[in-house]
Short mmCIF file of C-alpha atoms and ligand atoms in Angstrom, two decimals:
data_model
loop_
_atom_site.label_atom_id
_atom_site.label_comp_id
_atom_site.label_asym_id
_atom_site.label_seq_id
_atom_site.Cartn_x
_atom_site.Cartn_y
_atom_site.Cartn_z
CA UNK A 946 -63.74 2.92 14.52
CA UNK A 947 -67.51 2.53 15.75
CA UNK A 948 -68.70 0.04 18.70
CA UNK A 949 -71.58 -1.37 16.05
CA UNK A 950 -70.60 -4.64 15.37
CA UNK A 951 -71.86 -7.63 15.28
CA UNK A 952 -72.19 -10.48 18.32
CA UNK A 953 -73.83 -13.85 17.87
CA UNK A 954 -75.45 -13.32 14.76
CA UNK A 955 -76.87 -9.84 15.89
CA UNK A 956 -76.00 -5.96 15.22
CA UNK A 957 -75.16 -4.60 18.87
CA UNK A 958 -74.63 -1.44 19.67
CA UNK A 959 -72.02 -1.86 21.96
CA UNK A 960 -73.56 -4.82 24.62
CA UNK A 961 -76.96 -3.87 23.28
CA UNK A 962 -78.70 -5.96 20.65
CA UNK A 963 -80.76 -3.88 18.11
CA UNK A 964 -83.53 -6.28 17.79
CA UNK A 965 -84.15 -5.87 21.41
CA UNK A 966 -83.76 -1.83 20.96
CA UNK A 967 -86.63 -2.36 17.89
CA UNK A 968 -88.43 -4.52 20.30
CA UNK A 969 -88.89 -1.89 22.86
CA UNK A 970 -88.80 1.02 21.02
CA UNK A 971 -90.59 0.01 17.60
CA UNK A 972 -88.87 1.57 14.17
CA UNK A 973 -87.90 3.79 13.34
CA UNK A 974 -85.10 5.36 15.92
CA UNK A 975 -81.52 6.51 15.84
CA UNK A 976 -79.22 4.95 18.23
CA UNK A 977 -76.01 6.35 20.00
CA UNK A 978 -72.81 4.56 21.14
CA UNK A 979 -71.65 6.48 24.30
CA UNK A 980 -68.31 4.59 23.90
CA UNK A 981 -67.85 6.01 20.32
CA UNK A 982 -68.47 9.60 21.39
CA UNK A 983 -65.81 9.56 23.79
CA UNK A 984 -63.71 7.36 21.55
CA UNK A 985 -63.70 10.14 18.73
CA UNK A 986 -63.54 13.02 21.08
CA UNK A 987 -60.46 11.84 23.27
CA UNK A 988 -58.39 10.81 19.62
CA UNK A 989 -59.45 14.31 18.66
CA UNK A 990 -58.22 15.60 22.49
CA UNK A 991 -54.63 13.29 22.49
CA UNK A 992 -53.80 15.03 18.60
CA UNK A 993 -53.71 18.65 20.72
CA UNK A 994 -52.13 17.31 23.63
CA UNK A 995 -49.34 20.49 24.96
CA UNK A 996 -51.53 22.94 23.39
CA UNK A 997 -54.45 25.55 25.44
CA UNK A 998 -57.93 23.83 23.25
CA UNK A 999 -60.84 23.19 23.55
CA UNK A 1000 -62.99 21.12 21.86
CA UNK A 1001 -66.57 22.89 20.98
CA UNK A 1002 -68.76 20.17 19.83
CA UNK A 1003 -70.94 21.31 16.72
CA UNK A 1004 -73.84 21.36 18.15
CA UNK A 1005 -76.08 21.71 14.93
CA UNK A 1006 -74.56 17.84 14.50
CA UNK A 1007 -76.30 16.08 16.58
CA UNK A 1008 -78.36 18.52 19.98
CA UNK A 1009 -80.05 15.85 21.42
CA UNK A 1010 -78.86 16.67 25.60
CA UNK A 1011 -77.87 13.52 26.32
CA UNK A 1012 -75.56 13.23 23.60
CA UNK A 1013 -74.52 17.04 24.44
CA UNK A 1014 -74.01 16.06 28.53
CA UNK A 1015 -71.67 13.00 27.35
CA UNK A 1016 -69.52 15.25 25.27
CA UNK A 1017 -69.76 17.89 28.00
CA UNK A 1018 -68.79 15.60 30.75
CA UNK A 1019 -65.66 14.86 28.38
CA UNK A 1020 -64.53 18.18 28.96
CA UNK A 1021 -66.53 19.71 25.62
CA UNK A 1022 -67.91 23.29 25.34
CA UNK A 1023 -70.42 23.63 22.53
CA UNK A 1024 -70.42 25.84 19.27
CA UNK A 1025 -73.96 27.08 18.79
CA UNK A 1026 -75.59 28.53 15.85
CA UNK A 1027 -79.17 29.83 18.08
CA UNK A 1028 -80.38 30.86 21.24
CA UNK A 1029 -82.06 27.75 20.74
CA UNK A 1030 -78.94 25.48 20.56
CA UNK A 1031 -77.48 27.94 23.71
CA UNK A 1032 -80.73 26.27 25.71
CA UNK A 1033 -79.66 22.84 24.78
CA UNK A 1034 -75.80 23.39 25.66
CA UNK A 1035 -76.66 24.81 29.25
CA UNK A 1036 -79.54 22.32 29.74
CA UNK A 1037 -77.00 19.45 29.21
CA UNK A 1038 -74.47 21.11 31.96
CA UNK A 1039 -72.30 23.21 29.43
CA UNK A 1040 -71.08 26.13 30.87
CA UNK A 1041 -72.20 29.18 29.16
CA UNK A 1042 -67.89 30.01 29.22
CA UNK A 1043 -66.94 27.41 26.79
CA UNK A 1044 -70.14 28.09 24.19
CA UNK A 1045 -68.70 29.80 20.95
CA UNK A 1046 -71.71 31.27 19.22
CA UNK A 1047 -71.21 31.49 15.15
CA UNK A 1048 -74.11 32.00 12.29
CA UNK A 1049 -74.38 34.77 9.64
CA UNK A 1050 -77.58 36.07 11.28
CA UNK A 1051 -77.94 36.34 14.83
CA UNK A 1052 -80.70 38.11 15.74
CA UNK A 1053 -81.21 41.20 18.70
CA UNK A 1054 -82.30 38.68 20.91
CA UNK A 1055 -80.24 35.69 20.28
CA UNK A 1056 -77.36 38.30 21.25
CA UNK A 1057 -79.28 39.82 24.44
CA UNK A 1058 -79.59 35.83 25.40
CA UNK A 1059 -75.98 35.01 24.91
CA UNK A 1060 -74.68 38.10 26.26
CA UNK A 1061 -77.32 37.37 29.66
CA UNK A 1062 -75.84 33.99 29.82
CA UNK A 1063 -71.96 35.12 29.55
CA UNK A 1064 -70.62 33.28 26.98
CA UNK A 1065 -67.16 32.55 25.76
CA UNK A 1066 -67.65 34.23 22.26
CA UNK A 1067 -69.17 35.48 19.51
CA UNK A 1068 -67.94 34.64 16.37
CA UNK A 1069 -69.01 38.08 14.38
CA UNK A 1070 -69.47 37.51 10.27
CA UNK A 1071 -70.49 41.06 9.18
CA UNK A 1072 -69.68 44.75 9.85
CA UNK A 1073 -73.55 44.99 10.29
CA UNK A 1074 -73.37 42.47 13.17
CA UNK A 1075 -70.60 43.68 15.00
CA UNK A 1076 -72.43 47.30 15.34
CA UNK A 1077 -75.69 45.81 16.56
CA UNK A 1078 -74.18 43.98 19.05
CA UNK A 1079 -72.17 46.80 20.29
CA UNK A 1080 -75.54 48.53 20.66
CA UNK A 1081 -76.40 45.63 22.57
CA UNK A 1082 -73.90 45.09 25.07
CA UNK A 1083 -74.05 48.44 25.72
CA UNK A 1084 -77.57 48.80 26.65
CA UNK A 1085 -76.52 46.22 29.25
CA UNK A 1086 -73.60 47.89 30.46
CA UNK A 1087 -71.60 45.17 28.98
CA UNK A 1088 -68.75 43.84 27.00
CA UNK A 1089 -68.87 41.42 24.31
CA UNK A 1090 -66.05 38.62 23.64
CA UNK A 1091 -65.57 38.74 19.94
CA UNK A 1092 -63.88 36.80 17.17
CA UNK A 1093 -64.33 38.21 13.54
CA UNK A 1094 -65.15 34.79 11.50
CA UNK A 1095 -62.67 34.98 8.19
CA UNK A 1096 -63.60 33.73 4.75
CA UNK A 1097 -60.25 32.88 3.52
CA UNK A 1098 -61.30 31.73 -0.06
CA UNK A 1099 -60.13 28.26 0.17
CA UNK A 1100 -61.62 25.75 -1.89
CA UNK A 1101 -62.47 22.98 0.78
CA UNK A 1102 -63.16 20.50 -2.08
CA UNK A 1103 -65.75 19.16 -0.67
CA UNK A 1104 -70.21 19.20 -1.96
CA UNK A 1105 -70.89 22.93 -3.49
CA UNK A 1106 -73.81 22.99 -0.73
CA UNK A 1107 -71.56 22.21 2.33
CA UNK A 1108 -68.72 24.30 1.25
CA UNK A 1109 -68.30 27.62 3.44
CA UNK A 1110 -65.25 29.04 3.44
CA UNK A 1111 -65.24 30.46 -0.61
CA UNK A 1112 -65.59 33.82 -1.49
CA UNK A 1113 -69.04 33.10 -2.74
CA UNK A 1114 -70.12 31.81 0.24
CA UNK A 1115 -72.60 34.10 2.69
CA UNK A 1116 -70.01 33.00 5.40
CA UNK A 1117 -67.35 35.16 7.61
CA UNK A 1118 -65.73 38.52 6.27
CA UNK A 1119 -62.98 38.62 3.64
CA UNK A 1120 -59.84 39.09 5.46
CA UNK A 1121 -58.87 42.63 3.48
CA UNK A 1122 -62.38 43.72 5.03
CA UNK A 1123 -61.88 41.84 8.19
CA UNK A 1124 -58.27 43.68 8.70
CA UNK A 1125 -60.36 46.93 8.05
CA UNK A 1126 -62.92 45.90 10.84
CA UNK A 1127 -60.88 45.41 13.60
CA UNK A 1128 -58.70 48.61 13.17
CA UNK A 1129 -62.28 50.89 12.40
CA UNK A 1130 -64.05 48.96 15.17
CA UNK A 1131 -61.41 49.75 18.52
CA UNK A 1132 -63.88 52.47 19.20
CA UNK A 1133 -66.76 50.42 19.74
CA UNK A 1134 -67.13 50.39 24.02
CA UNK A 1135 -69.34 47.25 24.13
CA UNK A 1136 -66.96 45.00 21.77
CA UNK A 1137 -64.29 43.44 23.16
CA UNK A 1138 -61.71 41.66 20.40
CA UNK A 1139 -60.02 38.62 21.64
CA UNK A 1140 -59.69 36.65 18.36
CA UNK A 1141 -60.39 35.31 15.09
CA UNK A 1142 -62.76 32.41 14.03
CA UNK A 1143 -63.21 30.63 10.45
CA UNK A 1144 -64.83 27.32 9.21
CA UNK A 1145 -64.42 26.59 5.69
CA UNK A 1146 -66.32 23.74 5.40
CA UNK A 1147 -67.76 20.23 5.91
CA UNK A 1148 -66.52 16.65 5.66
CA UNK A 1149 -63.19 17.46 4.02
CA UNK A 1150 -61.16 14.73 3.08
CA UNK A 1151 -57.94 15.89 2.29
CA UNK A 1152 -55.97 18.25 4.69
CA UNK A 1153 -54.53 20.53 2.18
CA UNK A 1154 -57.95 23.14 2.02
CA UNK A 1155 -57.13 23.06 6.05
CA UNK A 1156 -53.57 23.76 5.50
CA UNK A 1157 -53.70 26.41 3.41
CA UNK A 1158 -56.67 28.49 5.16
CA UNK A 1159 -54.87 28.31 8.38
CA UNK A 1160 -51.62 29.28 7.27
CA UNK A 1161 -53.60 32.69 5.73
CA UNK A 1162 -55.35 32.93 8.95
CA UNK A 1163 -51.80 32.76 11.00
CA UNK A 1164 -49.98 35.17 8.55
CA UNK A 1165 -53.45 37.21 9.62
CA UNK A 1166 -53.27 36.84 13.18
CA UNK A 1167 -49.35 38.10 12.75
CA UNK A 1168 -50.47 41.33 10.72
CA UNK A 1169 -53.10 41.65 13.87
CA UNK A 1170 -50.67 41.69 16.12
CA UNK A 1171 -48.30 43.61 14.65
CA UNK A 1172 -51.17 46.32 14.40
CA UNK A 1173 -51.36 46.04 18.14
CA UNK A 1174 -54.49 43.88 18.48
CA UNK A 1175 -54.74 41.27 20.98
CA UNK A 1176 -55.38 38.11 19.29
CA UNK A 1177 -55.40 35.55 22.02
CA UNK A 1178 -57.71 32.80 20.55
CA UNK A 1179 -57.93 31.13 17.38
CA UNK A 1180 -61.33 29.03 15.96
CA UNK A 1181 -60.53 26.86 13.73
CA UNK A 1182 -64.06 25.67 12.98
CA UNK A 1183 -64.95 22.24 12.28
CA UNK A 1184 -65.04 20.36 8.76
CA UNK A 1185 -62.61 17.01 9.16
CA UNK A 1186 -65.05 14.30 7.12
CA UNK A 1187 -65.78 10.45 8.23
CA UNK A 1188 -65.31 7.49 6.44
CA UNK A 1189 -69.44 7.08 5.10
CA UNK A 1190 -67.87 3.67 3.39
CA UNK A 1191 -65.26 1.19 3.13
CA UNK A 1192 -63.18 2.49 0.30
CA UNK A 1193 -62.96 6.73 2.06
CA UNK A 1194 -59.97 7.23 4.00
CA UNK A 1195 -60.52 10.81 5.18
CA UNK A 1196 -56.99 12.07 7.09
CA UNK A 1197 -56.92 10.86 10.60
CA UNK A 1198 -57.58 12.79 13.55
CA UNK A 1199 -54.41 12.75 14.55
CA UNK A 1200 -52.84 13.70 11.21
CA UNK A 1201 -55.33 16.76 11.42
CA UNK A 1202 -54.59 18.00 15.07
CA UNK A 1203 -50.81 17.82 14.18
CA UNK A 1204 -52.26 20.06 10.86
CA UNK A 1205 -53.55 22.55 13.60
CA UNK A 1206 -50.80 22.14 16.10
CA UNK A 1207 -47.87 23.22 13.69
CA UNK A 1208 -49.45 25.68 12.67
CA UNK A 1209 -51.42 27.49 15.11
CA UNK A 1210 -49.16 26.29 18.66
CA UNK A 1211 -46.74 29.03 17.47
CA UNK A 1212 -48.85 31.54 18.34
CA UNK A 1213 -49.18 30.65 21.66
CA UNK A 1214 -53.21 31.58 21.41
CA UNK A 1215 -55.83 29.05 22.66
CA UNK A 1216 -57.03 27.00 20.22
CA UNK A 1217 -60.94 26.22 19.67
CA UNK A 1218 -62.04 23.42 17.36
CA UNK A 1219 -65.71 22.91 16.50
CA UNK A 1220 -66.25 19.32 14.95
CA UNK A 1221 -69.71 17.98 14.89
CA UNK A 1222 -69.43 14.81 12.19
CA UNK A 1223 -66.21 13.76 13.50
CA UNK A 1224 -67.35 13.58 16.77
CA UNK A 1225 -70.58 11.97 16.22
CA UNK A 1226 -71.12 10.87 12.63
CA UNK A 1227 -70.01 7.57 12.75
CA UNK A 1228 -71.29 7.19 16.76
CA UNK A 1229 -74.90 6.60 15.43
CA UNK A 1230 -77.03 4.55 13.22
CA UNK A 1231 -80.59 4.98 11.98
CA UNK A 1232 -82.21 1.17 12.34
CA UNK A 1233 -85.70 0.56 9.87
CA UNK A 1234 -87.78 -2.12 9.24
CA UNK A 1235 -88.70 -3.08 5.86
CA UNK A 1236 -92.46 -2.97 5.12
CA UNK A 1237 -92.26 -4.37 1.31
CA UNK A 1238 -90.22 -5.43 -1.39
CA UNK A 1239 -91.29 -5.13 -4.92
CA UNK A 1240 -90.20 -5.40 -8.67
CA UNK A 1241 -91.57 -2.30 -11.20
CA UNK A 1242 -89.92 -2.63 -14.43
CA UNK A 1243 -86.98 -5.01 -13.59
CA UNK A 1244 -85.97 -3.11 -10.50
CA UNK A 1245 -86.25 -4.38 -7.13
CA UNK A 1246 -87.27 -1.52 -4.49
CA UNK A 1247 -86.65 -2.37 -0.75
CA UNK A 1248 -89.51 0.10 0.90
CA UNK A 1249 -88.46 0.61 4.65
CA UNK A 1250 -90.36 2.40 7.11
CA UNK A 1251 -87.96 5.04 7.94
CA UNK A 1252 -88.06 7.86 5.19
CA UNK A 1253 -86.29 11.21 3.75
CA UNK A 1254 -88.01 13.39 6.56
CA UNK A 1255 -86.17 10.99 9.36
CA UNK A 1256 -82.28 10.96 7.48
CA UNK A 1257 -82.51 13.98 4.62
CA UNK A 1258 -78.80 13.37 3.60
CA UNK A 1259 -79.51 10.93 0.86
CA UNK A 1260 -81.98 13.41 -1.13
CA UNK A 1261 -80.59 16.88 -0.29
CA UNK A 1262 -76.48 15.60 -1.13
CA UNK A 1263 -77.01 12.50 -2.57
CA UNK A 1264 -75.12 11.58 0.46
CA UNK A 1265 -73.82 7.92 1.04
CA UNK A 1266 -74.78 5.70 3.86
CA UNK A 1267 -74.12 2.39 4.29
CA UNK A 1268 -77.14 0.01 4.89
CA UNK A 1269 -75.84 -3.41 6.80
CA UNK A 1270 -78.45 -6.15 7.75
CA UNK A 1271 -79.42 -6.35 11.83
CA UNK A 1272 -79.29 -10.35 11.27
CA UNK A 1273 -75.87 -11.27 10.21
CA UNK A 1274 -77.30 -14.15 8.44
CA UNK A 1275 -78.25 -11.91 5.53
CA UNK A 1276 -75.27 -11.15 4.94
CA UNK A 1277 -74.33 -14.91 3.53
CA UNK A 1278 -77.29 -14.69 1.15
CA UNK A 1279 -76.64 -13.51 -2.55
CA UNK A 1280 -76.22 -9.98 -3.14
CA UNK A 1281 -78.40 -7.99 -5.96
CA UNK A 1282 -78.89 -4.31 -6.91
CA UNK A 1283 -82.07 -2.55 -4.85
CA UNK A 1284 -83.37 0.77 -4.83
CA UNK A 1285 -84.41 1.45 -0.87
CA UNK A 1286 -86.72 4.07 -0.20
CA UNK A 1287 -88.92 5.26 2.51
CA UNK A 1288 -92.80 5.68 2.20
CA UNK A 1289 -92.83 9.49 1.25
CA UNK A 1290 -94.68 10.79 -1.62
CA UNK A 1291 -91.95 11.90 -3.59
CA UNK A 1292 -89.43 10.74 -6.06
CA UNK A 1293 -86.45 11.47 -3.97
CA UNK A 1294 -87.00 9.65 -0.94
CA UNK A 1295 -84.71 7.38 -1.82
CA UNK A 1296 -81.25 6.29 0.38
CA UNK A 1297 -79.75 4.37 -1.86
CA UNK A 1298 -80.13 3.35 -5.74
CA UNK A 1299 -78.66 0.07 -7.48
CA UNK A 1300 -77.13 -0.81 -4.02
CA UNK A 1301 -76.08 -4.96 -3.71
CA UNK A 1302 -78.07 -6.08 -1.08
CA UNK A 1303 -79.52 -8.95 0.76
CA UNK A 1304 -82.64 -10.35 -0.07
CA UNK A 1305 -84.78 -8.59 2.29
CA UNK A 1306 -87.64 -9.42 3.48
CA UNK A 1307 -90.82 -7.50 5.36
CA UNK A 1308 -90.22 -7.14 8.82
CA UNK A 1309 -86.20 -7.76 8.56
CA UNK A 1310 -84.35 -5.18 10.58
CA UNK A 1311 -81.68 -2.87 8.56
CA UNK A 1312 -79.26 -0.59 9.82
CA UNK A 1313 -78.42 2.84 7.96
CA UNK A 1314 -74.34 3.55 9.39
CA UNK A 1315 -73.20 6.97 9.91
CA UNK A 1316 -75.90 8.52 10.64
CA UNK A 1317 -75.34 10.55 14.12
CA UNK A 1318 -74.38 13.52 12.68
CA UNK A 1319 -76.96 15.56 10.50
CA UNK A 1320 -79.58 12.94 10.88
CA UNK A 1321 -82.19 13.78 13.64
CA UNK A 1322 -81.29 17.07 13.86
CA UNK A 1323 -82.26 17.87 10.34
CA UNK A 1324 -85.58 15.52 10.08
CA UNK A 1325 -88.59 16.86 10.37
CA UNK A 1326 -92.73 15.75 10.22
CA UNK A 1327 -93.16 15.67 6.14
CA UNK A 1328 -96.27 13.57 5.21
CA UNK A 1329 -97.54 14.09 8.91
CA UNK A 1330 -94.87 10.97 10.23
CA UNK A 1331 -93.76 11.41 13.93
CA UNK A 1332 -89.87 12.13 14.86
CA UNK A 1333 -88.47 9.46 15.49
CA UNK A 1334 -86.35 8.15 19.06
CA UNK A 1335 -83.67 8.74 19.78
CA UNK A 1336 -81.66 5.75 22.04
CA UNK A 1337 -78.50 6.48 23.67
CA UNK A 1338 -76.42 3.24 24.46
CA UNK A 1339 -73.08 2.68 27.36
CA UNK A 1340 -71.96 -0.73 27.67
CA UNK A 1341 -75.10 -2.76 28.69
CA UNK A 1342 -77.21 0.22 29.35
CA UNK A 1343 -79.76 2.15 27.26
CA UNK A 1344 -82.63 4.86 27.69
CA UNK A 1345 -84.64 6.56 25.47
CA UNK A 1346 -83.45 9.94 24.56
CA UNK A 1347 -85.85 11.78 22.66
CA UNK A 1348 -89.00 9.70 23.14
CA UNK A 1349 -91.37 9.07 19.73
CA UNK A 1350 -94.24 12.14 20.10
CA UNK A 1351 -97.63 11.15 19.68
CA UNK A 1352 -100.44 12.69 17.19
CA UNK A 1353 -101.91 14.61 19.94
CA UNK A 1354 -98.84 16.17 20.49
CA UNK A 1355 -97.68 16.85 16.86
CA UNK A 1356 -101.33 18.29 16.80
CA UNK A 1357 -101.93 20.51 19.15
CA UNK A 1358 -99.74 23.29 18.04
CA UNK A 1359 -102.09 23.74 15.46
CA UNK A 1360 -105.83 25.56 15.57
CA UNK A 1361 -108.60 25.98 13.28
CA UNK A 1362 -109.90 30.00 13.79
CA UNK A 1363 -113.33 30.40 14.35
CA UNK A 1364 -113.51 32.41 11.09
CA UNK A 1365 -113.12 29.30 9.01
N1 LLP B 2098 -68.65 25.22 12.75
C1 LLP B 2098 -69.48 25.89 11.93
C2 LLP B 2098 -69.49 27.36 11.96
C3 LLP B 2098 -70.30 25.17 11.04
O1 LLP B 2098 -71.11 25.84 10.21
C4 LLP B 2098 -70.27 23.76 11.04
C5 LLP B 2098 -71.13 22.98 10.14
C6 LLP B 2098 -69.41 23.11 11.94
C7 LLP B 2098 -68.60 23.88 12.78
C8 LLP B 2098 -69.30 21.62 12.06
O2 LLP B 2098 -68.87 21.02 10.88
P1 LLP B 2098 -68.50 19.45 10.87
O3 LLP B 2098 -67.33 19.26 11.78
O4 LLP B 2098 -69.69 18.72 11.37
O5 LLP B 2098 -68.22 19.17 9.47
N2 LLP B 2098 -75.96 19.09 6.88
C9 LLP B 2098 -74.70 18.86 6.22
C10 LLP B 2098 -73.55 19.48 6.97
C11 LLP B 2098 -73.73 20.96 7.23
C12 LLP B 2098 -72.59 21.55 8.02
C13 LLP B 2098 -72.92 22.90 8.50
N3 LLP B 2098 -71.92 23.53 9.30
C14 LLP B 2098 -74.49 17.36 6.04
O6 LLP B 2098 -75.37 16.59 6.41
O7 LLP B 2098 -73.49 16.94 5.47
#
């Protein structure tokens, strides 16, 4: 459940009308339901209610600080994948003891700069890792929290390039090896094991890949502990899916926590969950304008002014995202199949192919749904276009979260050496 809906004719984010939001802000922008956030994070919260958790929002989801300092005033920490994301965490009032930081390659200084900062842990995927951080913590007389991230070889059924948890994934340590690592590794002074970490993927929809890589991870944590290791938190990752349209029913929330309650709670270790799409997928939108509409060769193409370098999920995973008119009138007009794509030079800027639509118009105001998660984060300045805003709404209130850069400053980065 989302607070987009619509009010007198209009698409409002929450008490907000988008028109106005285009109005002020011009188009392209993202915009962010505070109410949804907190909507998705406290059903998440209730299904762990007893247990010791907490929730680490993915930050890689969605790191815009505003959205970050909502979560965080909810009671989130943050799972971080860079120093980089660490910066955004603390900037939006994380504390640096609830930031789990994961990623296959952490460099020397990422380490030095979570390890300055104190944070709650590092979740460790390779034998190579785990020794250079020793080195590390040592050489500032300190001790590291660590979680060895498993790759429990569970199909998460889910697209080949969000999959992580198979054993041909780059991701975590096989558990054989990872059993190996913790007994080998007791020596090491500046590594301190408190527990065990694993994500096995993104937007699951069915519970069963869930089920059966934490019930190898809990017969794992046993073994642990029956080797004498102190295994006193558990990371569960992230991975739960959204419905992107009408007809997905991904498990509930609530069905999933009670997943992770029965079979983690046993243990009696805290819990850590890191959801980013969850939290925020469905709490955003991307709104466009159209700039044309044309027939080539019997096809009708909707061109829009937002494009594959603002929302890349359509061309990298063919990903689905619902497109719903800002003026509800449009939606009583007769539906027919469009192609809508953005104004990038290539063939696979395209968000959605032989979709029944409206007959749009230039200048009408559409709506892309789902898009808070893995949409600004991941766009970038192909064909020299600007980021876009980003607008955070609560109730009747907005601001402008990321504000649109200009030329100048997309510009100045760059220098032309005297030599040429
Ligand atoms: N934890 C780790 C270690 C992760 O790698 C990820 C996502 C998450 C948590 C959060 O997963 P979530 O709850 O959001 O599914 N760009 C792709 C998704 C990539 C996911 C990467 N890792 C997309 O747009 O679908």
């Amino acid at each position: 459940m989302d607070y987009f809906n619509y009010k007198d004719g209009e698409l409002h984010a929450e008490e907000v009308a988008i028109s106005e939001l285009a109005t002020h802000v011009g188009t392209p922008f993202y915009c962010y339901s505070s109410q949804t956030l907190a909507r998705h994070y406290r059903v998440l919260a209730n299904s762990l209610e007893g247990c010791d958790f907490r929730i680490c929002f993915a930050v890689k989801s969605n790191s815009n600080i505003a959205v970050l300092a909502s979560l965080g005033r909810l009671g989130a920490g943050a799972d971080v994948v860079s120093a980089g994301e660490i910066r955004r965490a603390l900037a939006a009032g994380i504390s640096a003891d609830s930031i789990v930081f994961s990623g296959v390659g952490k460099t020397r200084d990422e380490m030095a700069f979570a390890l300055d900062h104190g944070i709650f842990q590092f979740n460790v995927e390779s034998q190579a890792e785990l020794h250079i951080l020793n080195e590390i913590a040592l050489s500032k007389s300190q001790i590291a929290p660590v979680a060895i991230r498993i790759n429990p070889d569970v199909d998460a059924i889910t697209h080949a390039k969000i999959s992580t948890g198979k054993k041909d994934d780059k991701f975590g340590v096989p558990i054989q090896q990872a059993l190996e690592l913790y007994a080998q590794s007791q020596q090491l002074q500046g590594i301190r094991f408190q527990g065990i970490s694993m994500h096995i993927g993104s937007q699951l929809t069915q519970l069963a890949p869930f089920r059966q890589a934490y019930s190898h991870a809990a017969e794992f944590v046993k073994t642990l502990r029956a080797g004498g290791h102190i295994i006193s938190v558990i990371d569960a990752g992230g991975g739960l899916g959204i419905p992107y349209c009408e007809e997905s029913e991904p498990p509930l929330p609530h069905d999933y926590g009670a997943v992770v309650k029965e079979i983690f709670a046993p243990l009696g270790a805290k819990i850590i969950l890191e959801p980013g799409r969850l939290i925020v997928g469905n709490a955003g939108i991307l709104v466009s304008r159209v700039i044309y509409s044309k027939y080539s060769h019997e096809r009708r193409f909707i061109i829009v002014d937002a494009a594959m370098n603002d929302l890349m999920r359509p061309s990298l995973y063919d990903a689905y995202h619902a497109i719903v008119p800002v003026s509800e009138a449009h939606n009583a007009t007769p539906l027919t199949p469009a192609d809508v794509v953005g104004p990038v030079c290539e063939s696979s800027d395209i968000f959605a192919k032989d979709r029944l639509l409206p007959d749009f118009k230039p200048d009408d105001l559409i709506a892309f749904r789902s898009a808070g998660a893995y949409g600004a984060v991941m766009s970038g300045t192909y064909n020299t276009r600007l980021l876009i805003p980003e607008v955070l709404v609560n109730g009747a209130q907005w601001s402008v979260v990321r504000a649109r850069p200009t030329y100048e400053e997309l510009l100045k980065c760059e220098s032309i050496p005297g030599w040429v």
